[in-house]
Every structure is written in structure tokens, then in C-alpha cells.
Amino acid sequence: MAPILEVQNLQKTFGAVVAAKDINVDVEPGEIVGILGANGAGKTTFVNMVTGYLKPSAGTIKFQGRDITGLAPRKVTMTGIGRSFQVSQVFMTLSVFENLLTALAIAQSPGTSMLRPLRRPELIAECEATLARYGIADQRDQPASQLSQGARKLLDIAMAMVSKPKILLLDEPTSGISVEEKFPLMDRVMEALKAANVTVLFIEHDMEIIERYVSRVLAFYQGEVICDAPPAEALADAKVQEFVIGTEVHRETHGGTVDA
Amino acid sequence: MWRDKTIVGLTIAAVVVVVVSFFLPSWLLNQALFGFARALAVLGLMVLWRTGLVSFGHALYFGGGAYAAALLSRYYEVTDFFVLLLAGMIATTFVGFVLGFIIRRYRDIFFAMLSLAFSMILYGVLVKTEVLGSTDGFAVSSPTFLFYAPEPGDEAKQALFVALVIAGWIAAVLVQMYLNSTLGRLTTAIRDNEIRVEYLGFSAEHAIHVKYVMSAALAGAGGAFMAMSLGQVDPDSMVNWTASGELVFVTILSGPGSVAAPFIGSLLFELLRTYAVEFLPHSWQIIVGATLLIVIFFLPGGVWSLLGRLRRAEG
Amino acid sequence: MQTAITILLDGLVFSSYLFIVSVGLTVIFGVMKILNVTHGSFYAWGAYAAAFLIGVAFDAGWPDWLGFVAIFAAAIAVGLVLGLILERGILRFMYHRDEVLIVLATFGTFLVLEDVILLVFGVDPYFAYQPMMLLGASEIGGVSRDNYSLSLIALALVVALVCWLGLVKTRWGKILRAVIFDREMAESMGINVTMVYIVTFVIGAMLGALGGAYISPTVSVAPGFGIDVIVLSFAVVVIGGMGSIPGAIIGALAVGLSRALAVHEAPQLELFVIYAVMAVVLVFRPEGLFAPAKPRKI
């Protein structure tokens, strides 16, 4: 099977700062890839380039064989790549329901159908179903600004899924979420994504989450991919241990044995 | 369209206002004329404001529409209302379309400053050009309506007012329908989170361009009406940055709550100004300035939200 | 050759005047992120206060040179009083609100202060020409100009120098630059940002008032005095970069010289040229030609 995402020789420099150096990654359809790295290692820069928020300084990005390097975010979304954000990007003054309804309307109203009313029965039905699928139906009338972190992350991801992407990149989906909520949240998200047959890449700092869901790990350090391997192998790798795990949140937060 | 309560309300109000206007003293009719002419421009500014954008330069279109109509009236001796109105609107829609390509990339203070710069360019040109009247401006002849040529003065004003109410009704209804559509609902979404809108596959800039052109057309229509109502145009009261400031003031005063709000706010502003100038000739700017501050501090939803509170209090 | 010298001189004089008026505006924006429309009021009040005081001094038979003292006294007083009233009375309640809304609030206060001038100083124009007469005239390259206008250039240089020294060489200047770069970070480092805001605003107000006060002997000070200057200052500040003092110099030169050129070669374009440059800069370099740096978003 041809890779769904091919990244070749990707580079990004901001003046004297090298944020990404010679990144080469191929992702097969259906893979679940974890992206590790300390803060500033270049993970979000990578995601920003793949989703069009940043233009690479050099290199190519291909989606299903098609060159999408340098396309604007909205064009990237239309080809079939979606993303969630480290800081959830939702419509703060609208309610959860309105957020999702607006997202659905935008994603599914090409051209002149933009002039049709927002509150259409088909959209409303799909909105209700999506709210239930992501477990945020109870908060449907709350303004997004008043949601808990977890609920807002779920809304962010639900809105990203509205465009029916084939690949979804999640930027730290569990950051800021309490320990007890992390697993239930990720379980729900991964279940919904699996049902939709989506290839997933997510940036994560929590090793237990990585081990639980991921079939492959990309470890970043100073803009380069220093390891590309299944989780067990990656976590045992010497470079990963030195440059990545040393700065990560550990097992001890989940009640395991306390390491040094 | 008729299921929308606001549209029904607007229609009833329009009919009532037209009927009542025949019994109003001429000074009050004048107030209503100026107020509703300005309201057209404020309607457009309200759409932009809901998108999170404030223009400090809409006098470009309001004054521009007025001058377009006035120039036709003076140099080509056109008096027909429909031609003058169309001239105002076509000129401003075209300019708005062209400038829109540039201004749609800007937000917040930059959008405001760029719109100010554009309007001051027109002001600078008008003030220094004899042929265009320079600082004095020039007169606009009384309008005629196809085959109906009313007596200049009260009769013409009455006819103009009926035309203005009809135009206002059409504008308000169209804007209301627009705001209900998906494209219109994007105003709040874009204001709240443009990044998310882009990532949903939609061009926020494109939507803003559309809204900008709409507001230019509305302001141009308002300006044309103003020129015909006032019987004259001049740069300081219609094109200078202070004129833009007035439009923004009325927009804030009216509040973003409803397409009817600009009409109420504009009328209020005209009455306020007339009374203030009459009783406190050297203090009417104090009243305007103080009102602006009060609305900003205590009444962010404008006068419309105040009416809403009163209605809820009794109902 | 004479035309060139005339244009250069007029341009420099006008640029100096614009710089003095606009430097306060840009500093206030740089530190507090507020585009202060009321700056026009500082200017107008400075002019009225100076003209009034000069008139009083003249009527009392005091020596003419006291007029200069009156000018600086007026600027300081106006800046202090109006600046404090405005910042403590209105602006400090608005810092958390939308920046455009703050601009509108300053527009409101500008309107109020415009009419208060009428109530305090009356509607008749003031013409306090004594300081200007005192300095006489000179001839440069065959072009004669009154020395008072030429002294504007000197004043602008002094103001620029003082600002530069203040920002770069003093501890206070370092604190100011920290707040300009990132207010929150400065606060978390223990800087009293409230105090910085108050002092900055008052100094900015004094500078704006100085612009009006110093120019008052050369013009008729009448109602509506501040209206045209505000937009010119906006143009200067936008062109140079909002928050940058070197930018204010560049912006003032750009506006002043192009206006002088237009006035002599193509008078119809006088205002058009200024705002066209403002628009062009906004389109191609919105932060201005000298903008301070900015952090990232997502």
C-alpha cells in the first residue's frame, strides 16, 4: 500500500534558529504514530508545516501521492488532513452545540449553499450524533469559554473531525488534563477515530499514553527525528533516553514504582 | 422569510413610520431623514463590527456616495432620485470591491488605521480640488422621482422619506436574511476564532471581503440619501475622520443586537444632536463624548440592549 | 536651487513639529498599546494654555522672553493635569478591554475636552505672537525664514536626544523597554507596571502639549485646533512604526518632506500624498518601518 503521508527532507529555519532539519517520514494508512520530544524540539513546527500553518524552508510533503507543500491551511483541510491544537481553537462565545453546528455548516456547505440557513435539520441531526460520540452532549448549551479543559479538547477534536479528514494530527491532546481523565478521554477519542478509519499522529508527553495506543514512535530532538521505531524499541533507545525521556513526565505519576 | 419575527416586525414598523411621517412637522421629518440615511451606513458597520472589525474610515463611502450623487446633480444636472442613488451605490461598491482586496488581510487596529488612511486620501483630494468644491462643497438640487416632480421643500422631503423607508426596509431585510444564512453566521465565528474557520476549509478573508463590499454599498446609499436630504455636500461634515468617528459612535450607541438597532440609534443621535446644539451650543460634543464613554463602560450592547431589558422587565 | 532650499527648510520645520507632537503618541502606544485620540486634546490644550499665559505675561508688562517659560510651563501643566485625569479616571479601567474599544473611548474624551476648551478659553481665537517676534529672522541660502520656526528643528533634536538618552542610558529606560516588549513578563519580574503606565502617559501627554504650546505663537489658536493634527500624527506613527521613537523621526521626516514638496510643486496633492504614503506603508509593512519585535501565536 502506498504511504498516505510522505515527508521528504523537510526543513524550517527562522533566521538563525533551525526548527526542523532534514525530516524524512512515511506514514502508512491506519497507523497510529506517537510524536515525542522535549519542548522546543520541533514537534509543533512539524505539525504546523504538514497542516499548512507554516511554509517549509525546504523539502516536500505529499498526501496520497499529491504534493501539498506550502498549501494554506484551508486547502490542506480540503485535501483531507485535519488537526487539533495544543490550545484548543474553538468559538469561545458560542455554545458547544453552536460550535459544532457552525463547524459542520462550514465544512459541508460548498459554494452557494453558504446562503442557506444555518439551522438545517440534516446538520442538526449530525451535530447531535457527533456530540454524543465525543461525550460532550451534556454540555451542549454551555459557552465554550466555560468548558473544562477536557471537554474543550474533545470539542476541538470533534470540530477537526467535521471535515472528515483521512489523517488527523493531534497536538498534545491530553495536556492540562487531570490524570484520572486522561485515559477515558483518549479512549473515547481513539475509538471515534478508529471507527472513522483515520490515520492518527499525535504529540504526547505522557509515556503511558504512548505505550497504550501507539504502534510507532517518532522522537524529535532539536528539529531532527532521532528515532523512528515501535514504542518498546524507541523507549529503550539510548538517544531517546538521553534527550527525550529525561525531560518527560514519567510512570511515577500513574502510581508505578518511583524511579530516580 | 415571513417566519422570521424580526422581518415581520420591520415590515410593520416600516408601514407605521411611513403613515406617521405624513403628519410630522417638517423639522422632525428632517431629523428622521438624516437619521435613517445615516442608519444605512451604520447597518453596514454593524455587520463588520459583529465580525470583529471596526472601520475608522467609512466616511469614504458615506461621503463618497454623497459626492457621487452631488457631482451628477451639479455637472450633469441629473435630478432623478433613482439615478442619483444608483450612482452613489455603484461608485462605492466598486471602490469597496477594489480596496477590499487589500483591506481584507488586516485586523484590529491595522484594519481601522488602513480604512482611516483610505478615507483621508479622499478627504485630501476633495479639500484641495476646486472643481470638487474644496472646503466649501456645493449644493445638490431637489430630487425628482421618474415622472413625479415634487415641489422642492416639504413635498420633496416627504417623497424622499418614503423612498428612504422603503430602501431601509429592503436593506434591513436583506441583511437579516444574510445574517441568518451560514455565511452570515460566520461573522461571530470569524470574530471568535479565525484560525479555526480557516482550518474548517473556509476563507475568512473571502467572507470579510463580502461584508466589506456590502458595508460600502450600504454607506454609499446612505450618503446619496444624505446629499439629497441635506441639499448639499461638504468634506468636513461628510468625509473627514470626524464623520467616520460619528458613524462608529452611532454603531456603538445602537448596539449589535438587531438590524433594527441602527435605525433607532441613528434617530436618537440626530435628536440628541439637535437638542444639544440648540440648548448647549458649546457643549454638544461633551454630550456626545460622554454618551460614548457611558455606552462603552456601562452599556456594551448599546441602546438596543437597553430596550431589551425594558421589554423583559415588563413582559 | 532656492526652491530646493525652501522645500528642505519647510520640510524640516514641519517634520520637527510633527515629531514633537507624535513622539508622545508613539511612546504611549509602545508601552500601553493604546492609540490615544485624546493626544489631539493635549496638543490643543497645550496651545491654548501657552497662548493664554503668553497673553497674560504680555498684558502684565513682563519681559517678552518669559513667553518661552510660559510655553514650557503650559506644556508641563497640561500634560500633568490632563494626563493624570485621563489615565487614572478613565483609561485604567479599560486596560483589559479590546484595543479598538479603547481607541473609541479616547475619541469620546477628545470630544469632551474639545468643548471644555470652549468653556474655559472661549470661542475667540488667540494669537500670542510675541515669542516669535522676539527671535527675528535669518537668511539661509537666499531663503529667509523666521528664527522661531527654525528653532523648532533645534527643539526636535533636543527632544529626540533626551528620549534616546532616557531610553538607552537610564534604568528607567530599561524598565520601559521591558514593559514595551512584554508587559506580563515585566510584571512577573517585579516591575510596577501601573506606575510605568502613569509616568509614560503623563510624559507622552506633556510632549503632545509641548507640540501645541511651542507652535502657538506662529498660528491663530482657535476651536478645532487639534482635529487635523491627530490624523497627521497617526500617519507619522503608522509610517514609522507604532511604539518606535526612531520610527517617529522617520515618519515625521517622510510626512514633513513629502508635504513640503507637494506644497511647492503640486499643492493639490498636499494631503493626498501624506495619506497615500500612510496607506502604502500599512499595506506593505503594517508594523511600520521600525517596529519593535513580536512573539508567536499557536
PDB file of N, CA, C and O in Angstrom, chain B residues 10-38:
ATOM      1  N   LEU B  10     -40.092  44.455  11.310  1.00  0.00           N
ATOM      2  CA  LEU B  10     -39.584  45.534  10.463  1.00  0.00           C
ATOM      3  C   LEU B  10     -40.659  46.018   9.494  1.00  0.00           C
ATOM      4  O   LEU B  10     -40.805  47.217   9.246  1.00  0.00           O
ATOM      5  N   THR B  11     -41.400  45.068   8.925  1.00  0.00           N
ATOM      6  CA  THR B  11     -42.408  45.432   7.941  1.00  0.00           C
ATOM      7  C   THR B  11     -43.496  46.281   8.580  1.00  0.00           C
ATOM      8  O   THR B  11     -43.884  47.331   8.049  1.00  0.00           O
ATOM      9  N   ILE B  12     -43.955  45.811   9.723  1.00  0.00           N
ATOM     10  CA  ILE B  12     -44.997  46.576  10.422  1.00  0.00           C
ATOM     11  C   ILE B  12     -44.476  47.971  10.763  1.00  0.00           C
ATOM     12  O   ILE B  12     -45.145  48.988  10.518  1.00  0.00           O
ATOM     13  N   ALA B  13     -43.265  48.007  11.314  1.00  0.00           N
ATOM     14  CA  ALA B  13     -42.682  49.296  11.701  1.00  0.00           C
ATOM     15  C   ALA B  13     -42.561  50.227  10.494  1.00  0.00           C
ATOM     16  O   ALA B  13     -42.864  51.425  10.585  1.00  0.00           O
ATOM     17  N   ALA B  14     -42.132  49.677   9.365  1.00  0.00           N
ATOM     18  CA  ALA B  14     -41.958  50.497   8.165  1.00  0.00           C
ATOM     19  C   ALA B  14     -43.284  51.133   7.744  1.00  0.00           C
ATOM     20  O   ALA B  14     -43.352  52.337   7.452  1.00  0.00           O
ATOM     21  N   VAL B  15     -44.321  50.317   7.726  1.00  0.00           N
ATOM     22  CA  VAL B  15     -45.629  50.850   7.320  1.00  0.00           C
ATOM     23  C   VAL B  15     -46.068  51.949   8.283  1.00  0.00           C
ATOM     24  O   VAL B  15     -46.495  53.036   7.867  1.00  0.00           O
ATOM     25  N   VAL B  16     -45.958  51.663   9.571  1.00  0.00           N
ATOM     26  CA  VAL B  16     -46.370  52.657  10.576  1.00  0.00           C
ATOM     27  C   VAL B  16     -45.593  53.951  10.399  1.00  0.00           C
ATOM     28  O   VAL B  16     -46.159  55.048  10.402  1.00  0.00           O
ATOM     29  N   VAL B  17     -44.268  53.822  10.252  1.00  0.00           N
ATOM     30  CA  VAL B  17     -43.421  55.017  10.130  1.00  0.00           C
ATOM     31  C   VAL B  17     -43.819  55.849   8.912  1.00  0.00           C
ATOM     32  O   VAL B  17     -43.903  57.080   8.986  1.00  0.00           O
ATOM     33  N   VAL B  18     -44.082  55.184   7.787  1.00  0.00           N
ATOM     34  CA  VAL B  18     -44.458  55.935   6.578  1.00  0.00           C
ATOM     35  C   VAL B  18     -45.758  56.695   6.820  1.00  0.00           C
ATOM     36  O   VAL B  18     -45.883  57.877   6.511  1.00  0.00           O
ATOM     37  N   VAL B  19     -46.735  55.996   7.366  1.00  0.00           N
ATOM     38  CA  VAL B  19     -48.018  56.655   7.614  1.00  0.00           C
ATOM     39  C   VAL B  19     -47.842  57.845   8.542  1.00  0.00           C
ATOM     40  O   VAL B  19     -48.325  58.948   8.268  1.00  0.00           O
ATOM     41  N   VAL B  20     -47.148  57.621   9.652  1.00  0.00           N
ATOM     42  CA  VAL B  20     -46.953  58.700  10.640  1.00  0.00           C
ATOM     43  C   VAL B  20     -46.223  59.893  10.018  1.00  0.00           C
ATOM     44  O   VAL B  20     -46.501  61.047  10.354  1.00  0.00           O
ATOM     45  N   SER B  21     -45.304  59.600   9.092  1.00  0.00           N
ATOM     46  CA  SER B  21     -44.466  60.677   8.550  1.00  0.00           C
ATOM     47  C   SER B  21     -45.260  61.770   7.869  1.00  0.00           C
ATOM     48  O   SER B  21     -44.825  62.915   7.809  1.00  0.00           O
ATOM     49  N   PHE B  22     -46.451  61.405   7.367  1.00  0.00           N
ATOM     50  CA  PHE B  22     -47.250  62.427   6.693  1.00  0.00           C
ATOM     51  C   PHE B  22     -47.783  63.457   7.669  1.00  0.00           C
ATOM     52  O   PHE B  22     -48.201  64.537   7.260  1.00  0.00           O
ATOM     53  N   PHE B  23     -47.770  63.121   8.964  1.00  0.00           N
ATOM     54  CA  PHE B  23     -48.337  64.043   9.945  1.00  0.00           C
ATOM     55  C   PHE B  23     -47.276  64.738  10.772  1.00  0.00           C
ATOM     56  O   PHE B  23     -47.577  65.471  11.701  1.00  0.00           O
ATOM     57  N   LEU B  24     -46.001  64.483  10.445  1.00  0.00           N
ATOM     58  CA  LEU B  24     -44.944  65.069  11.261  1.00  0.00           C
ATOM     59  C   LEU B  24     -44.633  66.499  10.851  1.00  0.00           C
ATOM     60  O   LEU B  24     -44.712  66.847   9.678  1.00  0.00           O
ATOM     61  N   PRO B  25     -44.256  67.344  11.836  1.00  0.00           N
ATOM     62  CA  PRO B  25     -43.781  68.684  11.465  1.00  0.00           C
ATOM     63  C   PRO B  25     -42.490  68.554  10.664  1.00  0.00           C
ATOM     64  O   PRO B  25     -41.744  67.590  10.847  1.00  0.00           O
ATOM     65  N   SER B  26     -42.219  69.522   9.797  1.00  0.00           N
ATOM     66  CA  SER B  26     -41.110  69.331   8.866  1.00  0.00           C
ATOM     67  C   SER B  26     -39.754  69.216   9.546  1.00  0.00           C
ATOM     68  O   SER B  26     -38.875  68.523   9.067  1.00  0.00           O
ATOM     69  N   TRP B  27     -39.562  69.870  10.710  1.00  0.00           N
ATOM     70  CA  TRP B  27     -38.250  69.751  11.351  1.00  0.00           C
ATOM     71  C   TRP B  27     -38.006  68.321  11.803  1.00  0.00           C
ATOM     72  O   TRP B  27     -36.886  67.807  11.717  1.00  0.00           O
ATOM     73  N   LEU B  28     -39.065  67.663  12.280  1.00  0.00           N
ATOM     74  CA  LEU B  28     -38.930  66.281  12.737  1.00  0.00           C
ATOM     75  C   LEU B  28     -38.720  65.348  11.545  1.00  0.00           C
ATOM     76  O   LEU B  28     -37.969  64.381  11.618  1.00  0.00           O
ATOM     77  N   LEU B  29     -39.387  65.647  10.449  1.00  0.00           N
ATOM     78  CA  LEU B  29     -39.199  64.841   9.247  1.00  0.00           C
ATOM     79  C   LEU B  29     -37.747  64.924   8.785  1.00  0.00           C
ATOM     80  O   LEU B  29     -37.152  63.929   8.372  1.00  0.00           O
ATOM     81  N   ASN B  30     -37.186  66.130   8.888  1.00  0.00           N
ATOM     82  CA  ASN B  30     -35.773  66.301   8.535  1.00  0.00           C
ATOM     83  C   ASN B  30     -34.877  65.427   9.400  1.00  0.00           C
ATOM     84  O   ASN B  30     -33.968  64.764   8.916  1.00  0.00           O
ATOM     85  N   GLN B  31     -35.134  65.441  10.721  1.00  0.00           N
ATOM     86  CA  GLN B  31     -34.349  64.607  11.632  1.00  0.00           C
ATOM     87  C   GLN B  31     -34.413  63.156  11.199  1.00  0.00           C
ATOM     88  O   GLN B  31     -33.400  62.447  11.163  1.00  0.00           O
ATOM     89  N   ALA B  32     -35.639  62.719  10.889  1.00  0.00           N
ATOM     90  CA  ALA B  32     -35.826  61.328  10.509  1.00  0.00           C
ATOM     91  C   ALA B  32     -35.066  61.018   9.218  1.00  0.00           C
ATOM     92  O   ALA B  32     -34.455  59.965   9.067  1.00  0.00           O
ATOM     93  N   LEU B  33     -35.105  61.969   8.281  1.00  0.00           N
ATOM     94  CA  LEU B  33     -34.388  61.781   7.025  1.00  0.00           C
ATOM     95  C   LEU B  33     -32.894  61.571   7.260  1.00  0.00           C
ATOM     96  O   LEU B  33     -32.297  60.606   6.794  1.00  0.00           O
ATOM     97  N   PHE B  34     -32.284  62.510   8.017  1.00  0.00           N
ATOM     98  CA  PHE B  34     -30.850  62.412   8.264  1.00  0.00           C
ATOM     99  C   PHE B  34     -30.523  61.154   9.051  1.00  0.00           C
ATOM    100  O   PHE B  34     -29.557  60.451   8.772  1.00  0.00           O
ATOM    101  N   GLY B  35     -31.362  60.886  10.061  1.00  0.00           N
ATOM    102  CA  GLY B  35     -31.122  59.723  10.900  1.00  0.00           C
ATOM    103  C   GLY B  35     -31.155  58.421  10.104  1.00  0.00           C
ATOM    104  O   GLY B  35     -30.234  57.609  10.192  1.00  0.00           O
ATOM    105  N   PHE B  36     -32.202  58.233   9.303  1.00  0.00           N
ATOM    106  CA  PHE B  36     -32.304  56.973   8.561  1.00  0.00           C
ATOM    107  C   PHE B  36     -31.258  56.873   7.462  1.00  0.00           C
ATOM    108  O   PHE B  36     -30.805  55.781   7.135  1.00  0.00           O
ATOM    109  N   ALA B  37     -30.855  58.008   6.893  1.00  0.00           N
ATOM    110  CA  ALA B  37     -29.794  57.955   5.885  1.00  0.00           C
ATOM    111  C   ALA B  37     -28.512  57.430   6.530  1.00  0.00           C
ATOM    112  O   ALA B  37     -27.829  56.555   6.002  1.00  0.00           O
ATOM    113  N   ARG B  38     -28.211  57.966   7.713  1.00  0.00           N
ATOM    114  CA  ARG B  38     -27.022  57.511   8.433  1.00  0.00           C
ATOM    115  C   ARG B  38     -27.175  56.048   8.838  1.00  0.00           C
ATOM    116  O   ARG B  38     -26.217  55.283   8.848  1.00  0.00           O
TER     117      ARG B  38
END
